[in-house]
CSV table of C-alpha atoms and ligand atoms in Angstrom, one decimal:
chain,number,residue,atom,x,y,z
E,6,MET,CA,85.5,70.5,84.3
E,7,LYS,CA,88.2,72.5,86.0
E,8,LYS,CA,87.8,73.3,89.7
E,9,ILE,CA,88.5,76.6,91.2
E,10,ASP,CA,88.7,77.1,95.0
E,11,ILE,CA,88.0,80.5,96.4
E,12,ILE,CA,89.9,80.8,99.7
E,13,ILE,CA,88.5,83.4,102.1
E,14,PRO,CA,90.2,84.1,105.4
E,15,ALA,CA,87.5,85.4,107.8
E,16,TYR,CA,87.9,86.9,111.2
E,17,ASN,CA,84.8,88.5,112.7
E,18,GLU,CA,83.2,89.1,109.4
E,19,GLU,CA,79.5,88.5,110.2
E,20,GLU,CA,78.4,91.8,108.8
E,21,ALA,CA,80.2,91.4,105.5
E,22,LEU,CA,79.3,87.7,104.9
E,23,PRO,CA,75.7,88.2,103.6
E,24,PHE,CA,77.0,90.6,100.9
E,25,LEU,CA,79.8,88.3,100.1
E,26,PHE,CA,77.6,85.2,99.6
E,27,GLU,CA,75.4,87.2,97.3
E,28,ARG,CA,78.2,88.6,95.1
E,29,LEU,CA,80.0,85.2,94.9
E,30,GLU,CA,76.8,83.4,94.1
E,31,LYS,CA,76.3,85.7,91.1
E,32,ILE,CA,79.8,85.2,89.8
E,33,MET,CA,79.6,81.4,90.1
E,34,LYS,CA,76.3,81.4,88.2
E,35,GLU,CA,77.8,83.4,85.4
E,36,ASN,CA,80.8,81.1,85.2
E,37,SER,CA,79.0,77.8,85.3
E,38,ASN,CA,81.6,76.1,83.1
E,39,TYR,CA,83.8,75.8,86.2
E,40,GLU,CA,83.3,73.9,89.4
E,41,PHE,CA,83.7,76.2,92.4
E,42,GLU,CA,84.5,75.6,96.0
E,43,ILE,CA,84.3,78.4,98.5
E,44,LEU,CA,86.7,77.5,101.2
E,45,PHE,CA,86.4,79.7,104.3
E,46,ILE,CA,89.1,79.8,106.9
E,47,ASN,CA,87.5,80.9,110.1
E,48,ASP,CA,90.4,82.4,111.9
E,49,GLY,CA,89.0,82.2,115.5
E,50,SER,CA,86.1,84.6,115.0
E,51,LYS,CA,84.4,85.7,118.1
E,52,ASP,CA,81.1,86.6,116.4
E,53,LYS,CA,78.6,84.7,114.3
E,54,THR,CA,81.0,84.2,111.3
E,55,LEU,CA,81.2,80.4,111.7
E,56,GLU,CA,77.5,80.1,112.3
E,57,LEU,CA,76.7,82.0,109.2
E,58,ILE,CA,79.1,79.9,107.1
E,59,LYS,CA,77.6,76.7,108.4
E,60,LYS,CA,74.1,77.9,107.7
E,61,GLN,CA,75.1,78.9,104.2
E,62,ARG,CA,76.7,75.5,103.6
E,63,GLU,CA,73.4,73.9,104.3
E,64,ILE,CA,71.9,75.8,101.4
E,65,ASP,CA,75.0,75.7,99.1
E,66,SER,CA,77.2,72.6,99.2
E,67,ARG,CA,79.9,74.4,97.3
E,68,ILE,CA,80.8,76.2,100.5
E,69,SER,CA,83.2,74.5,102.9
E,70,TYR,CA,85.2,75.7,105.8
E,71,VAL,CA,88.2,75.1,108.0
E,72,ASP,CA,87.8,76.4,111.5
E,73,LEU,CA,91.0,77.2,113.2
E,74,SER,CA,91.3,76.6,117.0
E,75,ARG,CA,92.0,80.3,117.7
E,76,ASN,CA,93.0,83.5,115.8
E,77,PHE,CA,96.3,82.8,114.0
E,78,GLY,CA,96.3,85.9,111.8
E,79,LYS,CA,95.6,86.2,108.1
E,80,GLU,CA,98.9,84.8,106.9
E,81,ILE,CA,98.5,81.5,108.7
E,82,ALA,CA,94.8,81.4,107.7
E,83,MET,CA,96.0,81.6,104.1
E,84,ILE,CA,98.4,78.7,104.3
E,85,ALA,CA,95.7,76.7,106.0
E,86,GLY,CA,93.5,77.4,103.0
E,87,LEU,CA,96.2,76.2,100.6
E,88,ASP,CA,96.6,73.0,102.6
E,89,TYR,CA,92.9,72.3,102.4
E,90,SER,CA,92.4,73.3,98.8
E,91,THR,CA,91.9,70.7,96.1
E,92,GLY,CA,91.1,72.8,93.0
E,93,ASP,CA,93.1,73.2,89.8
E,94,ALA,CA,93.5,76.8,90.8
E,95,VAL,CA,92.8,78.9,93.9
E,96,ILE,CA,91.8,82.5,94.3
E,97,PHE,CA,92.5,84.4,97.5
E,98,ILE,CA,89.9,87.0,98.3
E,99,ASP,CA,89.1,89.1,101.4
E,100,ALA,CA,85.8,88.6,103.2
E,101,ASP,CA,85.1,92.3,103.4
E,102,LEU,CA,84.6,92.7,99.6
E,103,GLN,CA,87.5,95.1,99.2
E,104,ASP,CA,88.5,92.8,96.5
E,105,PRO,CA,85.6,92.8,94.0
E,106,PRO,CA,84.6,89.2,93.1
E,107,GLU,CA,83.6,90.6,89.7
E,108,LEU,CA,87.2,90.5,88.8
E,109,ILE,CA,87.4,86.7,89.1
E,110,PRO,CA,86.4,86.0,85.5
E,111,GLU,CA,89.2,88.1,84.3
E,112,LEU,CA,91.7,86.3,86.6
E,113,ILE,CA,90.4,83.0,85.2
E,114,LYS,CA,90.7,84.2,81.7
E,115,TYR,CA,94.5,84.9,82.0
E,116,TRP,CA,94.9,81.6,83.9
E,117,GLU,CA,93.4,79.9,80.9
E,118,GLU,CA,95.9,81.7,78.7
E,119,GLY,CA,98.6,80.0,80.6
E,120,TYR,CA,99.6,82.3,83.5
E,121,ASP,CA,100.3,80.7,86.8
E,122,ASP,CA,99.9,83.7,89.1
E,123,VAL,CA,97.4,86.3,88.1
E,124,TYR,CA,97.5,89.1,90.6
E,125,ALA,CA,95.2,92.0,91.0
E,126,ARG,CA,97.0,95.4,91.3
E,127,ARG,CA,95.0,98.3,92.8
E,128,LYS,CA,94.6,101.5,90.8
E,129,SER,CA,93.0,103.2,93.7
E,130,ARG,CA,92.3,102.5,97.4
E,131,GLN,CA,89.1,104.0,98.6
E,132,GLY,CA,88.2,104.3,102.3
E,133,GLU,CA,91.8,104.0,103.5
E,134,THR,CA,93.6,106.8,105.2
E,135,PHE,CA,96.4,108.8,103.6
E,136,PHE,CA,98.8,107.6,106.2
E,137,LYS,CA,98.1,103.9,105.6
E,138,LYS,CA,98.5,104.4,101.9
E,139,PHE,CA,101.7,106.3,102.4
E,140,THR,CA,103.3,103.9,104.9
E,141,SER,CA,102.5,100.9,102.7
E,142,LYS,CA,104.0,102.6,99.7
E,143,MET,CA,107.2,103.5,101.5
E,144,TYR,CA,107.5,100.0,103.0
E,145,TYR,CA,107.4,98.3,99.6
E,146,LYS,CA,110.0,100.7,98.3
E,147,VAL,CA,112.3,99.9,101.1
E,148,LEU,CA,111.6,96.1,100.9
E,149,GLN,CA,112.3,96.2,97.1
E,150,LYS,CA,115.6,98.0,97.7
E,151,MET,CA,116.7,95.5,100.2
E,152,SER,CA,115.9,92.3,98.3
E,153,LYS,CA,116.9,90.7,95.1
E,154,VAL,CA,113.5,89.2,94.3
E,155,GLU,CA,111.1,91.5,92.6
E,156,ILE,CA,108.1,92.6,94.6
E,157,GLN,CA,104.8,93.6,93.1
E,158,ILE,CA,103.8,97.0,94.2
E,159,ASP,CA,100.2,97.9,95.2
E,160,THR,CA,99.3,94.3,95.2
E,161,GLY,CA,97.5,92.5,98.1
E,162,ASP,CA,96.7,88.9,98.4
E,163,PHE,CA,93.9,89.1,95.8
E,164,ARG,CA,95.1,86.7,93.2
E,165,LEU,CA,94.6,83.5,91.3
E,166,LEU,CA,97.3,80.8,91.7
E,167,ASP,CA,97.7,77.7,89.6
E,168,ARG,CA,97.9,74.3,91.4
E,169,ARG,CA,101.7,74.2,91.0
E,170,CYS,CA,102.1,77.5,92.7
E,171,VAL,CA,99.9,76.2,95.5
E,172,ASN,CA,102.1,73.2,95.9
E,173,ALA,CA,105.2,75.3,95.9
E,174,LEU,CA,103.8,77.6,98.5
E,175,LYS,CA,102.9,74.6,100.7
E,176,LYS,CA,106.5,73.8,100.8
E,177,LEU,CA,107.4,77.0,102.5
E,178,ARG,CA,106.5,76.2,106.1
E,179,GLU,CA,108.1,79.0,108.0
E,180,SER,CA,106.1,80.3,110.8
E,181,GLN,CA,106.8,84.1,110.4
E,182,ARG,CA,105.1,84.3,107.1
E,183,CYS,CA,105.0,87.1,104.5
E,184,SER,CA,102.9,85.8,101.7
E,185,LYS,CA,103.7,88.7,99.4
E,186,SER,CA,107.3,87.9,99.4
E,187,MET,CA,106.6,84.2,98.9
E,188,PHE,CA,104.4,84.9,95.9
E,189,SER,CA,107.4,86.6,94.4
E,190,TRP,CA,109.9,84.1,95.6
E,191,ILE,CA,108.2,81.1,94.0
E,192,GLY,CA,108.3,82.7,90.6
E,193,TYR,CA,106.3,81.2,87.7
E,194,LYS,CA,104.5,83.1,85.0
E,195,LYS,CA,102.8,86.2,86.5
E,196,LYS,CA,100.2,88.5,85.1
E,197,GLU,CA,98.9,91.8,86.4
E,198,VAL,CA,95.3,92.8,86.4
E,199,LEU,CA,94.3,96.4,87.4
E,200,TYR,CA,91.3,97.1,89.7
E,201,ASP,CA,89.9,99.7,92.0
E,202,ARG,CA,90.0,98.7,95.6
E,203,ASP,CA,86.7,99.3,97.2
E,204,PRO,CA,86.1,100.4,100.8
E,205,ARG,CA,85.1,97.6,103.1
E,206,VAL,CA,81.4,96.7,102.7
E,207,ALA,CA,80.7,96.3,106.4
E,208,GLY,CA,82.4,95.7,109.7
E,209,LYS,CA,85.7,97.1,110.9
E,210,THR,CA,89.2,96.5,109.7
E,211,LYS,CA,91.3,94.2,111.8
E,212,TRP,CA,94.4,96.1,111.0
E,213,ASN,CA,96.2,98.4,113.4
E,214,TYR,CA,99.6,99.8,113.3
E,215,LYS,CA,101.1,97.2,115.6
E,216,ARG,CA,100.0,94.5,113.2
E,217,LEU,CA,101.3,96.5,110.3
E,218,VAL,CA,104.7,97.0,112.0
E,219,ASP,CA,104.8,93.3,112.9
E,220,LEU,CA,104.1,92.4,109.3
E,221,ALA,CA,106.7,94.8,108.0
E,222,ILE,CA,109.4,93.4,110.3
E,223,ASP,CA,108.4,89.8,109.4
E,224,GLY,CA,108.5,90.8,105.7
E,225,ILE,CA,112.0,92.2,105.9
E,226,THR,CA,113.6,89.6,108.1
E,227,SER,CA,112.0,86.7,106.3
E,228,PHE,CA,112.9,88.0,102.9
E,229,THR,CA,116.4,89.3,103.3
E,230,THR,CA,119.3,89.3,105.7
E,231,SER,CA,120.4,92.7,104.6
E,232,PRO,CA,119.6,94.3,108.1
E,233,LEU,CA,122.6,92.2,109.2
E,234,ARG,CA,124.7,94.3,106.8
E,235,LEU,CA,123.6,97.4,108.7
E,236,SER,CA,126.3,96.6,111.2
E,237,THR,CA,128.9,96.7,108.5
E,238,PHE,CA,127.7,100.0,107.1
E,239,ILE,CA,127.9,101.5,110.6
E,240,ALA,CA,131.2,99.9,111.4
E,241,ILE,CA,132.9,101.4,108.3
E,242,PRO,CA,132.4,105.1,109.2
E,243,THR,CA,133.1,104.3,112.8
E,244,PHE,CA,136.5,102.9,112.0
E,245,ALA,CA,137.2,105.8,109.6
E,246,ALA,CA,136.4,108.2,112.4
E,247,LEU,CA,138.7,106.3,114.7
E,248,VAL,CA,141.6,106.5,112.2
E,249,ILE,CA,141.1,110.2,111.5
E,250,TYR,CA,140.8,111.0,115.2
E,251,PHE,CA,143.9,109.0,116.0
E,252,ILE,CA,145.9,110.9,113.3
E,253,TYR,CA,144.5,114.2,114.6
E,254,VAL,CA,145.6,113.4,118.2
E,255,ILE,CA,149.1,112.3,117.1
E,256,ILE,CA,149.7,115.4,115.0
E,257,LYS,CA,148.5,117.7,117.7
E,258,CYS,CA,150.8,116.0,120.2
E,259,PHE,CA,153.9,116.2,118.2
E,260,VAL,CA,153.5,119.4,116.1
E,261,VAL,CA,151.6,121.7,118.5
E,262,SER,CA,152.6,119.8,121.6
E,263,GLN,CA,149.2,120.6,123.2
E,264,PRO,CA,147.7,118.1,125.6
E,265,ILE,CA,144.2,116.8,124.7
E,266,GLN,CA,141.0,117.3,126.7
E,267,ALA,CA,140.7,113.7,127.5
E,268,TYR,CA,137.4,113.5,129.3
E,269,GLN,CA,135.4,114.9,126.5
E,270,ALA,CA,136.8,112.5,124.0
E,271,ILE,CA,136.2,109.6,126.3
E,272,ILE,CA,132.6,110.4,127.0
E,273,LEU,CA,131.9,110.7,123.3
E,274,LEU,CA,133.6,107.5,122.5
E,275,ILE,CA,131.9,105.5,125.2
E,276,LEU,CA,128.5,106.7,124.1
E,277,PHE,CA,129.3,106.0,120.5
E,278,PHE,CA,130.5,102.5,120.9
E,279,SER,CA,128.0,101.4,123.4
E,280,GLY,CA,125.3,102.6,121.0
E,281,ILE,CA,126.7,100.5,118.2
E,282,GLN,CA,127.0,97.5,120.5
E,283,ILE,CA,123.3,97.8,121.5
E,284,LEU,CA,122.3,98.0,117.8
E,285,LEU,CA,124.3,95.0,116.9
E,286,PHE,CA,122.9,92.9,119.7
E,287,GLY,CA,119.4,94.0,118.7
E,288,ILE,CA,119.9,92.8,115.1
E,289,MET,CA,121.4,89.5,116.3
E,290,GLY,CA,118.6,89.0,118.7
E,291,GLU,CA,116.1,89.5,115.9
E,292,TYR,CA,117.6,86.7,113.8
E,293,LEU,CA,118.3,84.5,116.8
E,294,GLY,CA,114.6,84.8,117.7
E,295,ARG,CA,113.7,83.6,114.3
E,296,ILE,CA,116.1,80.7,114.3
E,297,PHE,CA,114.6,79.8,117.7
E,298,ASN,CA,111.1,79.9,116.3
E,299,GLU,CA,111.9,77.9,113.2
E,300,THR,CA,113.8,75.2,115.0
E,301,LYS,CA,110.8,74.6,117.3
E,302,ASN,CA,109.1,73.1,114.2
E,303,ARG,CA,105.6,73.5,115.5
E,304,PRO,CA,102.7,73.0,113.2
E,305,LEU,CA,101.7,76.3,111.8
E,306,TYR,CA,98.1,76.0,113.0
E,307,LEU,CA,95.7,73.6,114.5
E,308,ILE,CA,92.3,72.8,113.1
E,309,ASN,CA,89.2,72.5,115.1
E,310,GLU,CA,87.0,71.1,112.5
E,311,TYR,CA,86.9,70.5,108.7
E,312,ASN,CA,83.5,70.4,107.0
E,313,ASN,CA,81.5,69.4,110.1
E,314,LYS,CA,84.1,66.8,111.0
E,315,LYS,CA,86.2,67.2,114.2
E,316,GLU,CA,89.9,67.2,113.5
E,317,MET,CA,91.8,65.0,115.9
E,318,ASN,CA,95.3,66.1,114.9
E,319,ASP,CA,96.3,62.5,114.7
E,320,GLU,CA,97.6,62.3,111.1
Z,30,LIG,N1,91.7,88.3,108.6
Z,30,LIG,C1,91.9,87.1,109.2
Z,30,LIG,N2,92.6,87.0,110.4
Z,30,LIG,C2,93.0,88.1,111.0
Z,30,LIG,C3,92.7,89.4,110.5
Z,30,LIG,C4,92.1,89.5,109.3
Z,30,LIG,O1,91.6,86.1,108.6
Z,30,LIG,O2,93.6,88.0,112.1
Z,30,LIG,C5,90.9,88.4,107.3
Z,30,LIG,C6,89.7,89.3,107.4
Z,30,LIG,O3,88.6,88.6,107.8
Z,30,LIG,C7,89.6,89.8,105.9
Z,30,LIG,C8,91.1,89.8,105.5
Z,30,LIG,O4,91.8,89.0,106.4
Z,30,LIG,O5,88.9,88.8,105.1
Z,30,LIG,C9,91.6,91.2,105.4
Z,30,LIG,O6,91.4,91.8,106.7
Z,30,LIG,P1,91.1,93.4,106.9
Z,30,LIG,O7,90.0,93.7,105.9
Z,30,LIG,O8,90.8,93.6,108.3
Z,30,LIG,O9,92.5,94.1,106.4
Z,30,LIG,P2,92.6,95.3,105.5
Z,30,LIG,O10,91.8,95.1,104.2
Z,30,LIG,O11,92.1,96.5,106.2
Z,30,LIG,O12,94.1,95.4,105.1
Z,31,LIG,MG1,89.9,94.8,104.3
């Protein structure tokens, strides 16, 4: 019997969990020709999330969990889930039921047809502000323009991945993670499934615009180095302006023999060039910071316990 792991990153989801258990239970019952494991990644929740998971595990042995030592963010929780998964395929799903578990049989169906990465693309997004929808749309447009790898639009992390995709993703150990770009980067056979994104069933979103901006910057810099090219694009018109201005000054000197108002030109030039320098330093700093982080080679996360067993970090 094939085994499917449902990986659920959870951060302060006590209100959503009872609904989630119920909905998943039903799906698993209807698809009893598969063995399921529900693998929770408790991402440093401060509420009763872990307690609820443990309690449910007593009733249902298909539930297991990894408890991270603190809140590492969803991206890291996801790679932790992949590291601890053992199934022939994994399915990422949010704890808040914005991704309807009822879609799981369809994901599995396409997997059985031979697709490696069956991702759910949202037709609609209820319960999300216009601004959030708009910014996310624009962001993916920009990201797509900047990178050579194709990015799936309107796609979250809700997807089924074959074991070999999981193993591939596990090889990407960078600490500033952008799963969405990694899913694209690894390639393999992809299939799109459309669905309506529901509003969150209970609890509050953990997203705020700072997190979103962080994720956006990580996405761009981890995926492409084209911001580095920004300096080139700015340098070209700058030098063009320099040449034109130089010619202008020379001609004025020789033909009209009129002295130039030097102070105005100098102030403008100083502002202009110091502005460019600051920009270039900023870009370099961004990448330097990343090199710094990657060379530290820290583990991406630390585990508190795995299925009731204390993790000693001694492997
Ligand atoms: N999540 C997590 N760690 C975090 C933030 C969120 O594991 O630091 C989980 C959260 O519990 C949920 C999923 O990631 O299962 C999506 O989070 P959320 O619903 O807050 O994001 P949104 O759907 O609003 O984009
Ligand atoms: Mg959500």
